XYZ file of C-alpha atoms in Angstrom:
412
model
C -166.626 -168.292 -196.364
C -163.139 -169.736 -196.701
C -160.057 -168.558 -194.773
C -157.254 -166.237 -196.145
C -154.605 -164.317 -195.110
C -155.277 -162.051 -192.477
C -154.017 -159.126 -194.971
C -153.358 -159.683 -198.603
C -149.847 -160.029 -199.185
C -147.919 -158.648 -202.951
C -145.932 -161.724 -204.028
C -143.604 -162.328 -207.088
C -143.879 -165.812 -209.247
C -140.662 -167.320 -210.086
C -140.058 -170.046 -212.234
C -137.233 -172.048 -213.517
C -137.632 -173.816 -216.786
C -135.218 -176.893 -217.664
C -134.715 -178.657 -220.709
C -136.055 -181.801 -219.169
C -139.460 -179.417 -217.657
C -142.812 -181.008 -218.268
C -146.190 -178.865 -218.602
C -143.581 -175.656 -217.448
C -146.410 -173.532 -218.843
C -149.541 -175.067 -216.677
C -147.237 -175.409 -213.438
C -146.826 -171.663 -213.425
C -150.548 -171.037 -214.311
C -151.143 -173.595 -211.288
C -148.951 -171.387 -209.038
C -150.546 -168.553 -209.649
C -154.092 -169.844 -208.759
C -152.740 -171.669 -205.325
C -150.873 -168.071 -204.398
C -154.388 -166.681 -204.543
C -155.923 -169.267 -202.905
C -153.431 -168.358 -199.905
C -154.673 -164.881 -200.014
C -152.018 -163.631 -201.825
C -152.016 -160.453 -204.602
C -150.200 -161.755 -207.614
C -147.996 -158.501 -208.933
C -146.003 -160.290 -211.559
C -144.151 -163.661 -212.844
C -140.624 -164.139 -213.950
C -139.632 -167.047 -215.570
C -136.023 -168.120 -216.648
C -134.477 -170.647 -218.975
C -131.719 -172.425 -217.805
C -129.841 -175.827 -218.118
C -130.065 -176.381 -214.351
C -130.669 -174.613 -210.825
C -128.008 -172.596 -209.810
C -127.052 -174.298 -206.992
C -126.429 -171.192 -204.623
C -129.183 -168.703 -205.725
C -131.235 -170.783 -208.118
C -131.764 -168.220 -210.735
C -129.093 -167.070 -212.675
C -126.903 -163.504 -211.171
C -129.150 -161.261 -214.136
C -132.445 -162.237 -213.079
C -131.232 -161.944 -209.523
C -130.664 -158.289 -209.991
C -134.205 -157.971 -212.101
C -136.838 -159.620 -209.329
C -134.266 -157.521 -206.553
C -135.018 -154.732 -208.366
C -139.103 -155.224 -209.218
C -139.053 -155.924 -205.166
C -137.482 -152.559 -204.126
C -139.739 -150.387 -206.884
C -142.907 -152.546 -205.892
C -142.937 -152.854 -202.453
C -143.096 -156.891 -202.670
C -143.971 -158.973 -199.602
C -142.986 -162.651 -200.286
C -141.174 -164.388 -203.864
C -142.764 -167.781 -204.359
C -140.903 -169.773 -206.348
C -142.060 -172.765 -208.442
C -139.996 -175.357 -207.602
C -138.596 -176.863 -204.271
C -135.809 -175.101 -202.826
C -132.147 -176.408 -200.781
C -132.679 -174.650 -197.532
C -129.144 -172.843 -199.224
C -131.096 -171.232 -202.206
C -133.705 -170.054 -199.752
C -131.655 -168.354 -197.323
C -129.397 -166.834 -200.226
C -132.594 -165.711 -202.259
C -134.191 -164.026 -198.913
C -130.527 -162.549 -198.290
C -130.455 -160.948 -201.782
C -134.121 -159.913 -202.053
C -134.531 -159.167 -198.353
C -138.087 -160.364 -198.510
C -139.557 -163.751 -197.517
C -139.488 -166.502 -199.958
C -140.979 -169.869 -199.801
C -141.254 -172.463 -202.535
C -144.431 -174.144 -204.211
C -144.326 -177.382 -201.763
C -144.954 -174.677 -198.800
C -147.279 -172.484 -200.259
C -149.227 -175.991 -200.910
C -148.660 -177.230 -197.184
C -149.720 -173.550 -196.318
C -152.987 -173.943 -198.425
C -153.352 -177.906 -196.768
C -152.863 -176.263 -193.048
C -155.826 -173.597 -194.201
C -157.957 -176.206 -195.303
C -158.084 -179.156 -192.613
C -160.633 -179.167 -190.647
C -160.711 -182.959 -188.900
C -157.994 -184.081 -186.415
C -156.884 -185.997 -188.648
C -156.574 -184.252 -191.411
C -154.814 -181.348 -189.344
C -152.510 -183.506 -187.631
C -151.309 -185.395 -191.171
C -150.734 -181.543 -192.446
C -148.714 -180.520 -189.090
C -146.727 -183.869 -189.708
C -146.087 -182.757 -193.436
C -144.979 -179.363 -192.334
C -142.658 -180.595 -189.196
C -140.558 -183.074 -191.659
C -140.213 -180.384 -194.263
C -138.946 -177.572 -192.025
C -136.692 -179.742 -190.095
C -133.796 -179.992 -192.547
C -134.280 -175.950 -192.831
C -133.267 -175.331 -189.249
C -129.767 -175.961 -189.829
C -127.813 -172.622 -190.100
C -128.588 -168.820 -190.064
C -130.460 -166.951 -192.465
C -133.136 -164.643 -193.259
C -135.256 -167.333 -193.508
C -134.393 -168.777 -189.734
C -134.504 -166.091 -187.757
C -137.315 -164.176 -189.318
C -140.608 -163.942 -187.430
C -142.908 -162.655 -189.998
C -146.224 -164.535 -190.363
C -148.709 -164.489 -193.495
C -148.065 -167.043 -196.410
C -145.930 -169.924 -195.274
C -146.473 -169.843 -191.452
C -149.432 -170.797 -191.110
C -149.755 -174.439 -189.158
C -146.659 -175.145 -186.595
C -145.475 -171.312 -188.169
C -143.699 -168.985 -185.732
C -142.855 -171.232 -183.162
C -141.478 -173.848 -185.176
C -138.540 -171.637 -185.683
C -137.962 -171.123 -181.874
C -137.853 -175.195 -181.330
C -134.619 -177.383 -181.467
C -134.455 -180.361 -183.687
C -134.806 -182.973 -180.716
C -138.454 -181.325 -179.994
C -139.472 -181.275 -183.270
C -138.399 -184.716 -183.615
C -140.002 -185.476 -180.815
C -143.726 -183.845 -182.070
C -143.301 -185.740 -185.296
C -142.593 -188.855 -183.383
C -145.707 -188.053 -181.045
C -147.845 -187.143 -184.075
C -147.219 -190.739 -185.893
C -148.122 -192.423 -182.616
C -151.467 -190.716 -183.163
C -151.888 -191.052 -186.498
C -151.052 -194.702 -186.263
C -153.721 -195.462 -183.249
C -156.491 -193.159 -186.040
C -155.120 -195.499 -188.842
C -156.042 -198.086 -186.802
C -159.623 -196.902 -186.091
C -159.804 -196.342 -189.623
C -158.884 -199.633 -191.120
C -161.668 -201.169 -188.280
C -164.726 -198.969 -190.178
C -163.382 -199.865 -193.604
C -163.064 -203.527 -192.894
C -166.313 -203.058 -191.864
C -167.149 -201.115 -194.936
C -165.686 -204.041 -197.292
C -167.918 -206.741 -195.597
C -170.857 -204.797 -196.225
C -172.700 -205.598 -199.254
C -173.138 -201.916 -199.870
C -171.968 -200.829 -203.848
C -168.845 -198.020 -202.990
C -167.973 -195.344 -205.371
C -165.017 -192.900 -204.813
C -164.375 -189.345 -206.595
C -161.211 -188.514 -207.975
C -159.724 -185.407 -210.272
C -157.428 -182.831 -210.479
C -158.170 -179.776 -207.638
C -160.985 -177.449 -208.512
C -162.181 -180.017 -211.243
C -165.753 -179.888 -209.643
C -165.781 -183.002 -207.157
C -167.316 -181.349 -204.076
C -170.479 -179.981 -206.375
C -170.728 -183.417 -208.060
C -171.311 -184.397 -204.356
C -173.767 -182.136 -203.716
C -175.669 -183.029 -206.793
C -176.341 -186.600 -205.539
C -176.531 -186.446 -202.159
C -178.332 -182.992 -202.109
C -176.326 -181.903 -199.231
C -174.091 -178.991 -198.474
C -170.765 -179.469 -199.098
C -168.014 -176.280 -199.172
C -167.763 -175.711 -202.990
C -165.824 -173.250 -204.501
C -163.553 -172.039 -207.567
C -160.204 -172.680 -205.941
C -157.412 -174.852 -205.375
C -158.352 -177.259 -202.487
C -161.515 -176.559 -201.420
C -162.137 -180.180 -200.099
C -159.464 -181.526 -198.084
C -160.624 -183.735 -195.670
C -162.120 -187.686 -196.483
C -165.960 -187.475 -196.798
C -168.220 -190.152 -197.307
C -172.032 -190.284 -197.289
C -174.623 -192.600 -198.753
C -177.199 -192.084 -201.187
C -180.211 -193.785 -202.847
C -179.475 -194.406 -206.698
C -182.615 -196.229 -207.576
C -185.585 -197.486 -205.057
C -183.996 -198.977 -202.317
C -180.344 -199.190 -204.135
C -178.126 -197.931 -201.962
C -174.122 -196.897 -202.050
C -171.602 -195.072 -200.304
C -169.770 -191.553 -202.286
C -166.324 -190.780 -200.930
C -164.935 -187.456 -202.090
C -160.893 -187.127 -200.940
C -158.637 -184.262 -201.879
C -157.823 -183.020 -205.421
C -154.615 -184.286 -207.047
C -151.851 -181.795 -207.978
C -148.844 -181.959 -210.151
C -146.115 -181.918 -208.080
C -147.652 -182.784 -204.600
C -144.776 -182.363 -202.051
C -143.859 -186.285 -200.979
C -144.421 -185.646 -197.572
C -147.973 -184.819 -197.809
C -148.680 -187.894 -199.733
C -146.834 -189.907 -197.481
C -149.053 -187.787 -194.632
C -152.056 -188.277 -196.632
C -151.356 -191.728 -197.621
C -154.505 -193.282 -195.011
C -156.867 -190.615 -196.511
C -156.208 -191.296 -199.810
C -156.360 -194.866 -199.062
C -160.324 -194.386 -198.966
C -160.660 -194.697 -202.724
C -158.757 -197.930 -202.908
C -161.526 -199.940 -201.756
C -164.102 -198.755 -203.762
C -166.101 -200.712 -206.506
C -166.437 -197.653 -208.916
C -164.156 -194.467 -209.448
C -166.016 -191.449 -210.804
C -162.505 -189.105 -212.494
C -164.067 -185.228 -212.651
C -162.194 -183.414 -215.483
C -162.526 -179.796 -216.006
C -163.297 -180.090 -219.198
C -162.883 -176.007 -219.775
C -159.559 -176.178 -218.218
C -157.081 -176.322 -221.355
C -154.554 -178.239 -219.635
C -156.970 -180.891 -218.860
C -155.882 -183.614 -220.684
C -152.180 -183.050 -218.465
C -154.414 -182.546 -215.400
C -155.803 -186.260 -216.185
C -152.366 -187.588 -216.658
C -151.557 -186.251 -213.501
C -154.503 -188.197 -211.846
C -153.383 -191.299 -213.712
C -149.579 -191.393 -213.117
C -151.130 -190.858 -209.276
C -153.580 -193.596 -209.309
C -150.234 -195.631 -210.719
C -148.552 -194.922 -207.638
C -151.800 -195.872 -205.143
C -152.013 -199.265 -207.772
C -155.554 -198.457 -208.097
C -155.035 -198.680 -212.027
C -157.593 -201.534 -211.888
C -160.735 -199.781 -210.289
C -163.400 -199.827 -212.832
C -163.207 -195.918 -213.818
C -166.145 -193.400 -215.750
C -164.748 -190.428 -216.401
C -167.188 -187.178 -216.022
C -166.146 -184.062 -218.171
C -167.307 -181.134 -216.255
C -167.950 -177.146 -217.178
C -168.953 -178.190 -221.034
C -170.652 -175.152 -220.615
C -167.143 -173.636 -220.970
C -165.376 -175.504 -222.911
C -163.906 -175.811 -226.193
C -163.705 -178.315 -229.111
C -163.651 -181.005 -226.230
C -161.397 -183.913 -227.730
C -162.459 -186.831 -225.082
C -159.129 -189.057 -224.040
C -160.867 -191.504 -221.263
C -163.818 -193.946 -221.941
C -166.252 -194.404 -220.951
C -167.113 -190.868 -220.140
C -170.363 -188.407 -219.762
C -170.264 -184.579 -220.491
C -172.564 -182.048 -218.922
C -172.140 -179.523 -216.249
C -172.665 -180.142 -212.660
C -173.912 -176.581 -212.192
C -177.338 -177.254 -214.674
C -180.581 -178.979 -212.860
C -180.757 -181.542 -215.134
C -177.174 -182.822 -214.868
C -178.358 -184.392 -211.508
C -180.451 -186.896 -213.588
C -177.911 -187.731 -216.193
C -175.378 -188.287 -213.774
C -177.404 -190.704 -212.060
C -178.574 -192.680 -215.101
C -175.081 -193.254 -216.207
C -173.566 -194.459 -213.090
C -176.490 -197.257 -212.779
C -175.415 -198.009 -216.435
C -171.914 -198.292 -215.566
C -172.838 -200.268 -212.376
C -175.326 -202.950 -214.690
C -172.142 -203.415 -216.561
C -170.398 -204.605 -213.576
C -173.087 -206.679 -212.290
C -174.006 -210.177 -213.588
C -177.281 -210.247 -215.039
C -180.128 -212.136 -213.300
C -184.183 -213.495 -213.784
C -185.747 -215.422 -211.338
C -189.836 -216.073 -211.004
C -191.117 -215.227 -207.940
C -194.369 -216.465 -206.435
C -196.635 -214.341 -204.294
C -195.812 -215.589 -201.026
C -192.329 -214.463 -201.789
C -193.328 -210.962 -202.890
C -192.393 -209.459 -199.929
C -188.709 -210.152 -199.969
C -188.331 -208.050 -203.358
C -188.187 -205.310 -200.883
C -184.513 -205.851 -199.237
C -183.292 -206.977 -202.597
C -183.549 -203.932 -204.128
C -181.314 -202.868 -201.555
C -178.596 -204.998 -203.086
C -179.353 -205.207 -206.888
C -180.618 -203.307 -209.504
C -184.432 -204.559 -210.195
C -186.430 -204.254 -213.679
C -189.877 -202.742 -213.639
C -192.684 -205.447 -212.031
C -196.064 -205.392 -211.249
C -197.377 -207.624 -208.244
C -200.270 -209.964 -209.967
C -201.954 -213.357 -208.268
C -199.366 -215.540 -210.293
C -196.048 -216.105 -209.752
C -193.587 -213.470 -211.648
C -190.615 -213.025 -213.862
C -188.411 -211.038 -212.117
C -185.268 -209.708 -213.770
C -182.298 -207.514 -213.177
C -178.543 -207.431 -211.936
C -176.592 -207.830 -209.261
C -172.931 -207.938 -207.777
C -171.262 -210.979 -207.571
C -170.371 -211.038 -203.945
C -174.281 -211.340 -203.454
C -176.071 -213.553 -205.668
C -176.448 -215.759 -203.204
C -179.428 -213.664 -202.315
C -181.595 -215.297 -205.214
C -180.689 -218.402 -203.637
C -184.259 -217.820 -201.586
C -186.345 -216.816 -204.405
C -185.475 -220.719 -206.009
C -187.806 -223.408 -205.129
């Protein structure tokens, strides 16, 4: 079971729409979903139209007085507001509503510090969290002095508060170090992992798109699956047979999210780093989501970033069990659902097809004596049905580039 709040919280959505706001509508929706995923009891959204932040309180003095109000009557534990907050607005919104507010980027670091479960991925969270609390130290406010725990503490939480800014900068400094010597470590297994002959494929997708179960579906092992925001955060990779002796490696990382706060993709920026190496990127869309198509853009303006633009890419439309008038925007693609039996067996056919295309074709005649070494090619290339006979055979099929020097002993 996953982790929540020890005690379900009441919270308030707020949002701020601006003239220059993109997907306003979906980024609330969004909010909603991650305060549950913290545990949290949504009791109602306010959203506001405005030509910019007020710069002390955010909202304008009207709506102030409304959420204040909806607080008092409704016995509200926490305002979460959609957008990222001055350390100012924060302490002047906790002042007026006398509750605790945090903003999206550390409900989502609250979800991240939930979710890690490696050292690694707990100390790039705890990093995240240390460089976004240390400009809100300065001063005295509600939001400084309080020692309340629930949504928003969880991680460095309560004692952050009680340290000065040397020892935080200190931890963060310490943390780096750390992170720096596991970089290291890293880049040593995928170095490895490059020189390998082995085929890599990396998931990718919007949180809660259905990566995890796609996992599950071709490696047949367990993997923590649920409908939720973030339910894989830490790197996995595993291998799995495709076809006879055809073997490659399936990394899952962490779902992408509109508005991911910078400093947990700077924190995140070595696990995310898994999928640039890989030969093959399978995107999972939730196809019944109806902001998909955004969610995808998200994904791609993300991919921009990482300059991974150029990884061969087959986009997998999940939950068409759910969905609606589907009107496909990436090619080449497959639609199914990952939670029907026989979606195991489509999936599979259509990555090999996907794979042939970016192998060179080959046919080569083997004689008997060389029957044996058919065996460890299959490992490395994609064989055609063959029967062994007392004649030499016609063996074709296709294979990567980087080893077609492997026919080399099949030639007389």
């Amino acid at each position: 079971m996953h982790e929540t709040a020890e005690s379900s919280e009441s919270v308030i959505l707020l949002g701020v729409e601006l003239p220059s706001s993109q997907n306003f509508d979906m980024s609330m929706q969004e909010l909603a979903g991650l305060a549950q995923t913290a545990g949290a009891q949504v009791v109602a959204s306010y959203q506001q139209k405005r030509e910019k932040y007020d710069s002390k309180s955010f909202i304008g003095s009207g709506k102030l007085q409304e959420v204040a109000s909806m607080i008092e009557a409704d016995q509200i534990d926490t305002v979460i507001v959609n957008n990222r907050l001055s350390p100012r607005q924060n302490a002047n919104l906790e002042t007026a509503f006398g509750v605790k507010v945090i903003d999206r980027m550390q409900l989502i670091l609250d979800i991240f510090a939930m979710r890690a479960r490696s050292h690694e991925g707990k100390l790039q969270v705890h990093l995240a969290q240390l460089k976004y609390m240390l400009p809100r130290l300065a001063g005295q406010g509600v939001m400084l002095s309080r020692q309340a725990g629930g949504i928003g503490s969880r991680g460095p939480g309560e004692s952050l508060l009680e340290l000065n800014r040397r020892s935080i900068r200190h931890q963060i400094s310490d943390i780096e170090r750390q992170l720096k010597q596991v970089e290291r470590t890293r880049s040593t297994i995928r170095e490895k992992r490059l020189d390998s002959s082995v085929f890599k494929i990396g998931l990718i997708g919007y949180t809660n798109a259905g990566k995890s179960t796609l996992m599950n579906r071709l490696t047949d092992k367990d993997q923590y699956e649920a409908d939720e925001l973030f339910a894989t955060l830490d790197a996995t990779t595993k291998q799995i047979f495709l076809k006879d002796q055809f073997q490659v490696t399936l990394t899952d990382t962490v779902g992408f999210i509109g508005d991911l706060p910078t400093e947990l993709v700077a924190a995140f920026k070595s696990t995310l780093e898994e999928s640039r190496h890989v030969d093959l990127l399978l995107h999972v869309i939730d196809a019944s989501n109806p902001n998909h198509t955004e969610q995808e853009e998200v994904v791609l303006d993300i991919l921009k970033d990482l300059d991974m633009l150029d990884i061969p890419r087959l986009a997998i439309y999940n939950k068409m069990d759910q969905a609606q008038d589907l009107v496909a925007t990436a090619f080449p693609n497959i639609r199914l659902s990952l939670r029907e039996p026989e979606s195991r067996q489509i999936l599979r056919r259509q990555i090999l097809d996907e794979i042939e295309q970016l192998f060179l074709p080959f046919s080569i005649k083997v004689s008997p004596d060389k029957f044996y070494k058919l065996y460890d090619l299959s490992k490395y290339a994609l064989l055609g049905s063959y029967q062994f006979n007392q004649e030499s055979q016609e063996i074709s099929g296709f294979i990567a580039e980087k080893n077609k020097w492997r026919l080399e002993e099949f030639y007389d």
